[in-house]
PDB file of C-alpha atoms and ligand atoms in Angstrom:
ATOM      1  CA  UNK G  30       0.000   0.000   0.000  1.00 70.00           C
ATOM      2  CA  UNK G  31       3.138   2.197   0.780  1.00 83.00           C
ATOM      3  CA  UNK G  32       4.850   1.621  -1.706  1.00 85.00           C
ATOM      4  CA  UNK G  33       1.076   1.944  -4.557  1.00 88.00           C
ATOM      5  CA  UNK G  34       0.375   5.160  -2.754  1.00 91.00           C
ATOM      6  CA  UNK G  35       4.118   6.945  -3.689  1.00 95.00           C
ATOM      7  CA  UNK G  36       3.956   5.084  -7.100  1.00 95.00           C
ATOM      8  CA  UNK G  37       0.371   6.946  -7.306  1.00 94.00           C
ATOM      9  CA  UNK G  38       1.509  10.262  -6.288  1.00 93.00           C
ATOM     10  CA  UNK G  39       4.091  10.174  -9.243  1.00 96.00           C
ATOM     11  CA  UNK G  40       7.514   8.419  -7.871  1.00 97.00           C
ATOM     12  CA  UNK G  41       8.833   6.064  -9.988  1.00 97.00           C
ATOM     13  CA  UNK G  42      12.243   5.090  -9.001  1.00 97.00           C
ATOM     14  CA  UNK G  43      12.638   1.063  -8.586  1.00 96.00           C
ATOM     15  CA  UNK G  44      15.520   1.968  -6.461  1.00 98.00           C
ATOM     16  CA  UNK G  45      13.572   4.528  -4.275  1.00 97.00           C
ATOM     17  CA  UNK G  46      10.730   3.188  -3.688  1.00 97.00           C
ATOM     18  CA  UNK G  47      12.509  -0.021  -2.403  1.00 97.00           C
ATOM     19  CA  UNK G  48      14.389   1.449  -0.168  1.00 97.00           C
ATOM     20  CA  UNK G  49      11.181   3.124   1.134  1.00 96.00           C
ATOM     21  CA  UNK G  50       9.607  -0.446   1.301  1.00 95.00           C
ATOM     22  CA  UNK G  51      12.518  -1.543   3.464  1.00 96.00           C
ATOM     23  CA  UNK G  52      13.062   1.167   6.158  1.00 97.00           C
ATOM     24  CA  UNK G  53      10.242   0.659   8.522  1.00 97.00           C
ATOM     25  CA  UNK G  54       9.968   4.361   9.462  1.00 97.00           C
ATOM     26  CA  UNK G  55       7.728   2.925  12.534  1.00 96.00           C
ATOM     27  CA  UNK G  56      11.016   2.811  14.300  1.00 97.00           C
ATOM     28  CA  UNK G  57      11.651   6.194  13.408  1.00 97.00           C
ATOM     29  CA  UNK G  58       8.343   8.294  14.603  1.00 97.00           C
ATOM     30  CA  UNK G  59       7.356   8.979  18.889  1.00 95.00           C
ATOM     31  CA  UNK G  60       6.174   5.772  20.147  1.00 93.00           C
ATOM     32  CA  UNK G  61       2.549   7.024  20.167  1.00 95.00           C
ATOM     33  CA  UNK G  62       2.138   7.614  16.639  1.00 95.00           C
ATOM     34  CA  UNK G  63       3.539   3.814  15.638  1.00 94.00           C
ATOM     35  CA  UNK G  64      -0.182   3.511  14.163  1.00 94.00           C
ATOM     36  CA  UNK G  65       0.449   6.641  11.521  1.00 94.00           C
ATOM     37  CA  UNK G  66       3.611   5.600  10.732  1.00 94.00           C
ATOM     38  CA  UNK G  67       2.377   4.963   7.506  1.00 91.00           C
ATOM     39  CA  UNK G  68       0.359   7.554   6.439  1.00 90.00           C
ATOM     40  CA  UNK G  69       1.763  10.419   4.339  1.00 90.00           C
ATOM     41  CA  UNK G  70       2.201  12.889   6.805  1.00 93.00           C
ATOM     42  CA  UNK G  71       4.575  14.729   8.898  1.00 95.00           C
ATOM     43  CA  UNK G  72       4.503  13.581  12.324  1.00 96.00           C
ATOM     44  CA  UNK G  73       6.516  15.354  15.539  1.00 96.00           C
ATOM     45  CA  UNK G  74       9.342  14.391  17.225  1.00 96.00           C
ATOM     46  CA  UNK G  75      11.548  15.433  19.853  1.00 95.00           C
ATOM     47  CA  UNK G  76      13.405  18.799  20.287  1.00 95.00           C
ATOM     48  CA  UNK G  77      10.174  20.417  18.273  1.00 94.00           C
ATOM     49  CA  UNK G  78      10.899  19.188  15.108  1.00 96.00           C
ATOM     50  CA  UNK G  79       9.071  16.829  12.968  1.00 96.00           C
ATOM     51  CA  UNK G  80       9.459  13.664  10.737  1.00 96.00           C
ATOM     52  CA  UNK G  81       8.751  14.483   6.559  1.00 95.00           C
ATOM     53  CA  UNK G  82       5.751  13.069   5.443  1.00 94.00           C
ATOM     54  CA  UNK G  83       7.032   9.842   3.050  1.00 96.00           C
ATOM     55  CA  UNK G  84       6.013  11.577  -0.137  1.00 96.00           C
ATOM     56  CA  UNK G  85       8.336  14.306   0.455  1.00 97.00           C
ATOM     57  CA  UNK G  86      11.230  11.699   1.288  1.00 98.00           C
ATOM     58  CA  UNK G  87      11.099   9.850  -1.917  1.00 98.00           C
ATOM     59  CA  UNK G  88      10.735  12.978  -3.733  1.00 98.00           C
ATOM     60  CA  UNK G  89      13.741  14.270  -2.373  1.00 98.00           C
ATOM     61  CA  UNK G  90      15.620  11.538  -2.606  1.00 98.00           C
ATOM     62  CA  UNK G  91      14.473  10.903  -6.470  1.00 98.00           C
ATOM     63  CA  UNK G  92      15.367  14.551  -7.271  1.00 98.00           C
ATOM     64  CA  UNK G  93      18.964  13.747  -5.427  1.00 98.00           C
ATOM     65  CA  UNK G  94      19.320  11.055  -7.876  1.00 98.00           C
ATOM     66  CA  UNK G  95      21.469   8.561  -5.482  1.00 98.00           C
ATOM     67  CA  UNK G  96      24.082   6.062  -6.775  1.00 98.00           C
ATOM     68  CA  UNK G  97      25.689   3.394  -5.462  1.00 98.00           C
ATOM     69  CA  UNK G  98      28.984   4.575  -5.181  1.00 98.00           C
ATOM     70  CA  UNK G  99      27.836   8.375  -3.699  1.00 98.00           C
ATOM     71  CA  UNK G 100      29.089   9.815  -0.641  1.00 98.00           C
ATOM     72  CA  UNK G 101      26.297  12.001   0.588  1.00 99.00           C
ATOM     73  CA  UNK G 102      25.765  14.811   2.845  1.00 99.00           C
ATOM     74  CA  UNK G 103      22.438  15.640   4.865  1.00 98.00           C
ATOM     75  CA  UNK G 104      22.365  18.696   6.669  1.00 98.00           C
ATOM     76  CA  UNK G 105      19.061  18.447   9.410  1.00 98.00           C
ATOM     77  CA  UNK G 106      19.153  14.340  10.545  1.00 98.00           C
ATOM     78  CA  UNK G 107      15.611  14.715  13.137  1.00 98.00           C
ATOM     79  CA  UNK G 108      14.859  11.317  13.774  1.00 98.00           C
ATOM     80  CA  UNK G 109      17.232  10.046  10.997  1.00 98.00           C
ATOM     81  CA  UNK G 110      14.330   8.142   8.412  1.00 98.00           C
ATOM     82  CA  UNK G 111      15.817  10.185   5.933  1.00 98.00           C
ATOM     83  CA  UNK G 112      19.683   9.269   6.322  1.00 98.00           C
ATOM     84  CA  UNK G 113      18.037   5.497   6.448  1.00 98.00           C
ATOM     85  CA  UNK G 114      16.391   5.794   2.927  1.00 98.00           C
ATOM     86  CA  UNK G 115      19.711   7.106   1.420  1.00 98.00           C
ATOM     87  CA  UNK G 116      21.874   4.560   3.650  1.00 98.00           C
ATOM     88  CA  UNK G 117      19.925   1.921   1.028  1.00 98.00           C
ATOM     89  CA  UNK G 118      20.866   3.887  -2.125  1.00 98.00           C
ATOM     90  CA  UNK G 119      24.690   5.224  -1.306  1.00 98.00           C
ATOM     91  CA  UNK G 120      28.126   4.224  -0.060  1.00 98.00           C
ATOM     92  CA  UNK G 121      27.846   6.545   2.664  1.00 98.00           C
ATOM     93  CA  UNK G 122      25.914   9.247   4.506  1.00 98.00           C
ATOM     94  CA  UNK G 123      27.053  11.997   6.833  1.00 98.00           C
ATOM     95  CA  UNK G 124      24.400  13.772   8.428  1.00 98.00           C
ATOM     96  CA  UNK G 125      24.652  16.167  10.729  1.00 98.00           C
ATOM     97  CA  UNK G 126      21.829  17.530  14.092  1.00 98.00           C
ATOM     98  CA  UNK G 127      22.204  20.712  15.956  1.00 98.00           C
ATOM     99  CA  UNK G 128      20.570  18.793  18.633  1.00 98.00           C
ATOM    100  CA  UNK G 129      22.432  16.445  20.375  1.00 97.00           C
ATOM    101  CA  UNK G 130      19.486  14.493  21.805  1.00 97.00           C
ATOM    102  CA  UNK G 131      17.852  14.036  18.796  1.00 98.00           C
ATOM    103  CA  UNK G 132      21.899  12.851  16.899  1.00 98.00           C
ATOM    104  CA  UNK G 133      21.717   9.922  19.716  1.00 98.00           C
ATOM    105  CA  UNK G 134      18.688   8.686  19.041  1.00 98.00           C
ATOM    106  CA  UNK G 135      19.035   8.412  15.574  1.00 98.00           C
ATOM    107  CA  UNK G 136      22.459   7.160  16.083  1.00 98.00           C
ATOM    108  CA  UNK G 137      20.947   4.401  18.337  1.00 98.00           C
ATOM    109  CA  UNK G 138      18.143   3.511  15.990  1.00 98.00           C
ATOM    110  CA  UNK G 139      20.464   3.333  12.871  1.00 98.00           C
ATOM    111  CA  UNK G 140      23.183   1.047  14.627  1.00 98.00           C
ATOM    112  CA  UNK G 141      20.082  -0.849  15.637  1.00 98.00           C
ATOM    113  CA  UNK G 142      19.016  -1.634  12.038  1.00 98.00           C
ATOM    114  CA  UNK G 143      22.764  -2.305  10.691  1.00 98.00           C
ATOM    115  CA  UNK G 144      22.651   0.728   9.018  1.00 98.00           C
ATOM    116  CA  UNK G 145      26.385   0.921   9.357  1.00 98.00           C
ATOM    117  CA  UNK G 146      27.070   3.473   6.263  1.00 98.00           C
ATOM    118  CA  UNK G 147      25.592   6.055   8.578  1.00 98.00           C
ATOM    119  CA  UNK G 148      27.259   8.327  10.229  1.00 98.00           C
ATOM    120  CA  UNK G 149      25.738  10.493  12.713  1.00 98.00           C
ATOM    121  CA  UNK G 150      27.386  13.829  14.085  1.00 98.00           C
ATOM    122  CA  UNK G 151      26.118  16.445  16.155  1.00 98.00           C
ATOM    123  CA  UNK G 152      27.201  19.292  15.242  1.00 98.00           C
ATOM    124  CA  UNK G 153      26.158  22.532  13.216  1.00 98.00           C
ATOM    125  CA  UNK G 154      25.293  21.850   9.522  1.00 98.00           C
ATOM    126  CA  UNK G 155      26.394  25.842   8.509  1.00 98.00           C
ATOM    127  CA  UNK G 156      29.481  25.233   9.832  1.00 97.00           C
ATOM    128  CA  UNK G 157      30.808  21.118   8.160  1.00 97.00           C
ATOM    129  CA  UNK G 158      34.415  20.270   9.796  1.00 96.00           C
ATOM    130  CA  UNK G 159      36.957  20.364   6.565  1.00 95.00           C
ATOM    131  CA  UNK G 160      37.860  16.811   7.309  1.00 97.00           C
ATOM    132  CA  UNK G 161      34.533  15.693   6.261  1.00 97.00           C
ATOM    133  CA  UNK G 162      35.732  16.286   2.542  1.00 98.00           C
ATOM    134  CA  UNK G 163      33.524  16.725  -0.074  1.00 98.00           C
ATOM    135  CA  UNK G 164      30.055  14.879  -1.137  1.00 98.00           C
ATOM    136  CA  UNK G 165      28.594  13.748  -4.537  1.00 98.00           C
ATOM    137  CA  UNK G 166      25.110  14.633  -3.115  1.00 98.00           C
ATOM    138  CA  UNK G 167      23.995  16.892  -0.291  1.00 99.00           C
ATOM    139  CA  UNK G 168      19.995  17.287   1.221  1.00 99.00           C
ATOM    140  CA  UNK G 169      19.023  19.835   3.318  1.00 98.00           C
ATOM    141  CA  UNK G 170      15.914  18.786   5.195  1.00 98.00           C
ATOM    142  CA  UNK G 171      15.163  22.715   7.203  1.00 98.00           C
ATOM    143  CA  UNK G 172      14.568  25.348   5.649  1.00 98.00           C
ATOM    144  CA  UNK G 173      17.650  27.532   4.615  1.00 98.00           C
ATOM    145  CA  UNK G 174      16.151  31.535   3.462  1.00 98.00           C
ATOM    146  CA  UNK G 175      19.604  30.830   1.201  1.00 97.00           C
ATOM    147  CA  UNK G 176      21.978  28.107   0.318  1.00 98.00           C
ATOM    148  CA  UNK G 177      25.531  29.493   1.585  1.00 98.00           C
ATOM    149  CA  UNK G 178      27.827  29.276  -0.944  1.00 97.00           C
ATOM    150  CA  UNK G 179      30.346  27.674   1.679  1.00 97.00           C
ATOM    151  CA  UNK G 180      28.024  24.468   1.488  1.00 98.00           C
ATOM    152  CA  UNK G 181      27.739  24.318  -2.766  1.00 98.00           C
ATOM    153  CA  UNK G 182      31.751  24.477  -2.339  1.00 98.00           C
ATOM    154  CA  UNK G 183      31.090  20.936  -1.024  1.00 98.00           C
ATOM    155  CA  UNK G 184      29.965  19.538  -3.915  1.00 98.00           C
ATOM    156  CA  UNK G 185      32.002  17.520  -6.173  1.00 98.00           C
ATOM    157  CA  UNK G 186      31.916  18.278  -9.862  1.00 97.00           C
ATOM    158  CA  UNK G 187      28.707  17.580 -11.189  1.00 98.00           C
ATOM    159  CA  UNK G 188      27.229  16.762  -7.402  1.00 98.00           C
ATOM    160  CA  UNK G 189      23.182  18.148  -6.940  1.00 98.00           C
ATOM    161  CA  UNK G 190      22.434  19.354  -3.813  1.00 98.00           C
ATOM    162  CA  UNK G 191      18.612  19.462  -2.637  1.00 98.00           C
ATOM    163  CA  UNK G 192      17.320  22.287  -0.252  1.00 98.00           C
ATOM    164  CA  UNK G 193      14.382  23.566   1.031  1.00 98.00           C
ATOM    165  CA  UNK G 194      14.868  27.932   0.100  1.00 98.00           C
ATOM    166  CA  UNK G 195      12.667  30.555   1.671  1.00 98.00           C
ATOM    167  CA  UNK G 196      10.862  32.238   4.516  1.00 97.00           C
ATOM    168  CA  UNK G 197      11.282  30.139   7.793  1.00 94.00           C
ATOM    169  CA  UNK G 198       7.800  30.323   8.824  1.00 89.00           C
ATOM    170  CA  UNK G 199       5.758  30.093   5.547  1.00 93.00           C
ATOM    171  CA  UNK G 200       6.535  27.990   2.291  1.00 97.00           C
ATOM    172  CA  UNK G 201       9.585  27.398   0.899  1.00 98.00           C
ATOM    173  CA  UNK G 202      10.355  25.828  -2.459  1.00 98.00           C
ATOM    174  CA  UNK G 203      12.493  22.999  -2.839  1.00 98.00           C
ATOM    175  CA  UNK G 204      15.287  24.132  -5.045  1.00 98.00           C
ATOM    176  CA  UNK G 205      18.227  21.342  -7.136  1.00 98.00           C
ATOM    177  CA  UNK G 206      21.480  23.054  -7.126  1.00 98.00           C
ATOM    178  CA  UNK G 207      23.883  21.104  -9.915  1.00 98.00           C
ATOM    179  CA  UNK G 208      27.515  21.583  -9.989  1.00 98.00           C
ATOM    180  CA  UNK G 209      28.718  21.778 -14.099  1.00 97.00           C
ATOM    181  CA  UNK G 210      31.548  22.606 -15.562  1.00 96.00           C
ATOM    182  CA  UNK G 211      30.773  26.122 -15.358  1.00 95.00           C
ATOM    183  CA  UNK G 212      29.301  26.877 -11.816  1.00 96.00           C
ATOM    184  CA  UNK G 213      25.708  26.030 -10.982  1.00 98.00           C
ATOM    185  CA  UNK G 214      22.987  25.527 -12.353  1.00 98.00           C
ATOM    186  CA  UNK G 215      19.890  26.152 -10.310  1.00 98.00           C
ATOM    187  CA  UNK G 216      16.266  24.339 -10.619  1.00 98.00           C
ATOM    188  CA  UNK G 217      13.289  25.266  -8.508  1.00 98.00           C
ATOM    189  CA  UNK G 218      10.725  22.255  -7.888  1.00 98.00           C
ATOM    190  CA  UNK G 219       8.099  22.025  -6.032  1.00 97.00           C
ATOM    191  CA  UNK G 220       6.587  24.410  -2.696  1.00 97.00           C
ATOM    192  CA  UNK G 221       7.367  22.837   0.493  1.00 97.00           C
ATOM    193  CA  UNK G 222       7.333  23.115   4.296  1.00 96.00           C
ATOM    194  CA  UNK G 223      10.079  22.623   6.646  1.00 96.00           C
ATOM    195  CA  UNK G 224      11.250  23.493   9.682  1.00 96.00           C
ATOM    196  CA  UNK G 225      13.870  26.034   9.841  1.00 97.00           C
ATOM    197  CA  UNK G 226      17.429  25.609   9.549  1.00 98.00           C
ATOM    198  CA  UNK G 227      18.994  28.042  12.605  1.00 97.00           C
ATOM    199  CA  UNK G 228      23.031  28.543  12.999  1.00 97.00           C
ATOM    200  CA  UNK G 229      25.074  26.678  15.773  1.00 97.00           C
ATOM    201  CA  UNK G 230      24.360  23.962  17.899  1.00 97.00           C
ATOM    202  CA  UNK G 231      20.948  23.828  19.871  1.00 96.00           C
ATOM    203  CA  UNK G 232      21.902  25.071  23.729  1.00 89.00           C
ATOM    204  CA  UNK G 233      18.748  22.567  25.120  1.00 81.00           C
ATOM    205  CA  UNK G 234      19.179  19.420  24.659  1.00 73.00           C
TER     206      UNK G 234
HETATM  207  N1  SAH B  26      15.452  14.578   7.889  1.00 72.46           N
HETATM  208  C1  SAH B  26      14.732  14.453   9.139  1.00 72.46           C
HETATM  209  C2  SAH B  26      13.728  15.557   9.361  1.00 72.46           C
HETATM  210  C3  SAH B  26      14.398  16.860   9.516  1.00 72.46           C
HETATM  211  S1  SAH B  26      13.593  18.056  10.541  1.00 72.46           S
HETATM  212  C4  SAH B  26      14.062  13.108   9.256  1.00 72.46           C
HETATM  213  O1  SAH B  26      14.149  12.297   8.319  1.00 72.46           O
HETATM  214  O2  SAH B  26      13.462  12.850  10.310  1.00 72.46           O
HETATM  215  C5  SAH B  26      14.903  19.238  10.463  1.00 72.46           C
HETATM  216  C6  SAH B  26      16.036  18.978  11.407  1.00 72.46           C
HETATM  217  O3  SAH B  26      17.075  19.876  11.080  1.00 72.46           O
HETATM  218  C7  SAH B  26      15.683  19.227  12.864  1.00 72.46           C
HETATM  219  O4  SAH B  26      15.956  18.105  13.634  1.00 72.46           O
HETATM  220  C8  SAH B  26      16.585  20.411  13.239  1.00 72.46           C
HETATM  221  O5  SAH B  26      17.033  20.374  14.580  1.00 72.46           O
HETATM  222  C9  SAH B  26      17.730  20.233  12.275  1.00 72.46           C
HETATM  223  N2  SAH B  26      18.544  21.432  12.013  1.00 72.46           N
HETATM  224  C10 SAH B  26      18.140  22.716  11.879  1.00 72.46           C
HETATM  225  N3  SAH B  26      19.195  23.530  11.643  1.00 72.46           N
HETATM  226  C11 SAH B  26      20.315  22.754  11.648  1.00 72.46           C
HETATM  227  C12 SAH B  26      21.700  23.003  11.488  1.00 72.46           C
HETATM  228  N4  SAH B  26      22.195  24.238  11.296  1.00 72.46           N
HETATM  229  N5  SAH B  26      22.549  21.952  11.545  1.00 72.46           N
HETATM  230  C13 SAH B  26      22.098  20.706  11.768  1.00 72.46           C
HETATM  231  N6  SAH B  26      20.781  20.400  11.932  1.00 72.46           N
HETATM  232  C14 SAH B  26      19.903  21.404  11.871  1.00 72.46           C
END
């Protein structure tokens, strides 16, 4: 039925929409909304934030267009569902939490699954350690009222980064940022509506 209802609503990735089949997001949403797990909604989870509705997952992560071999980037982990779907589709994820409750539970749930091409930092996503190198693909799942040109420096050449762009309260639109030969060429999608993306690490926990 999952899997009918995002075929439905226009996804047709193979690859995508198995890896949605596979990662039971039930693990991933507050333990009283198990039951909706399924549904295409956002749901809330700790810290104030909230889970993506499905749809918007496997849209992004169509739109990212994920290979095997990618190294990816997301910027905003929440409850980590996201990081799980591209863990099935990449070599490896980095993604990063400015709230360090929220990094250790997903880093518990992922480990849980054998998710091991995870990795989970806490840390600020405006501000990626140099070490981390740079990605073939990079999501950004709050809402950023610009993409710093800091983070489309991390892109390798011809990498696609995915962000949600505009107001933080309000709608933003979800905007595909490719690297070319040239510099970047910019794609606006579809509206969308995230929660924002705020500098530095969260002081609560
Ligand atoms: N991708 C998540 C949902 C993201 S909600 C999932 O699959 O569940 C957005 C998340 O981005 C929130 O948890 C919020 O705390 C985080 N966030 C906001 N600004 C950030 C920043 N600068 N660096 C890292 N994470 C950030």
């Amino acid at each position: 039925m999952f899997q009918l209802s995002l075929r439905r609503r226009g996804i047709s990735n193979q690859a995508v929409l198995r890896a949605m089949e596979e990662v039971p997001r039930e693990v991933f949403v507050a333990a009283g909304d198990r039951e909706h797990a399924y549904r295409d909604s956002a749901l809330g989870i700790a810290c104030g934030q909230t889970i993506s509705q499905p749809f918007v997952v496997a849209y992004m992560t169509e739109q990212l267009q994920p290979q095997k071999h990618h190294k990816v980037l997301e910027i905003g982990t929440g409850s980590g569902y996201q990081a799980a779907v591209l863990s099935r589709l990449c070599a490896h994820v980095l993604t990063i939490e400015r709230y360090r409750t929220l990094a250790d539970t997903a880093r518990a749930r992922l480990e849980k699954l054998g998710y091991y091409n995870v990795e989970v930092m806490f840390g600020d996503g405006f501000d990626i350690p140099p070490g981390a190198g740079d990605f073939d693909r990079i999501i950004v799942t709050a809402a950023m009222e610009q993409i710093p040109d800091s983070l489309l420096q991390r892109l390798e050449p011809r990498g696609i980064l995915i962000a949600p762009v505009g107001p933080h309260h309000g709608t933003q639109t979800l905007v595909r940022v490719t690297r070319t030969e040239s510099g970047f060429e910019r794609k606006e999608l579809v509206d969308v509506r995230f929660v924002p993306a705020l500098r530095g690490i969260a002081r609560e926990l």
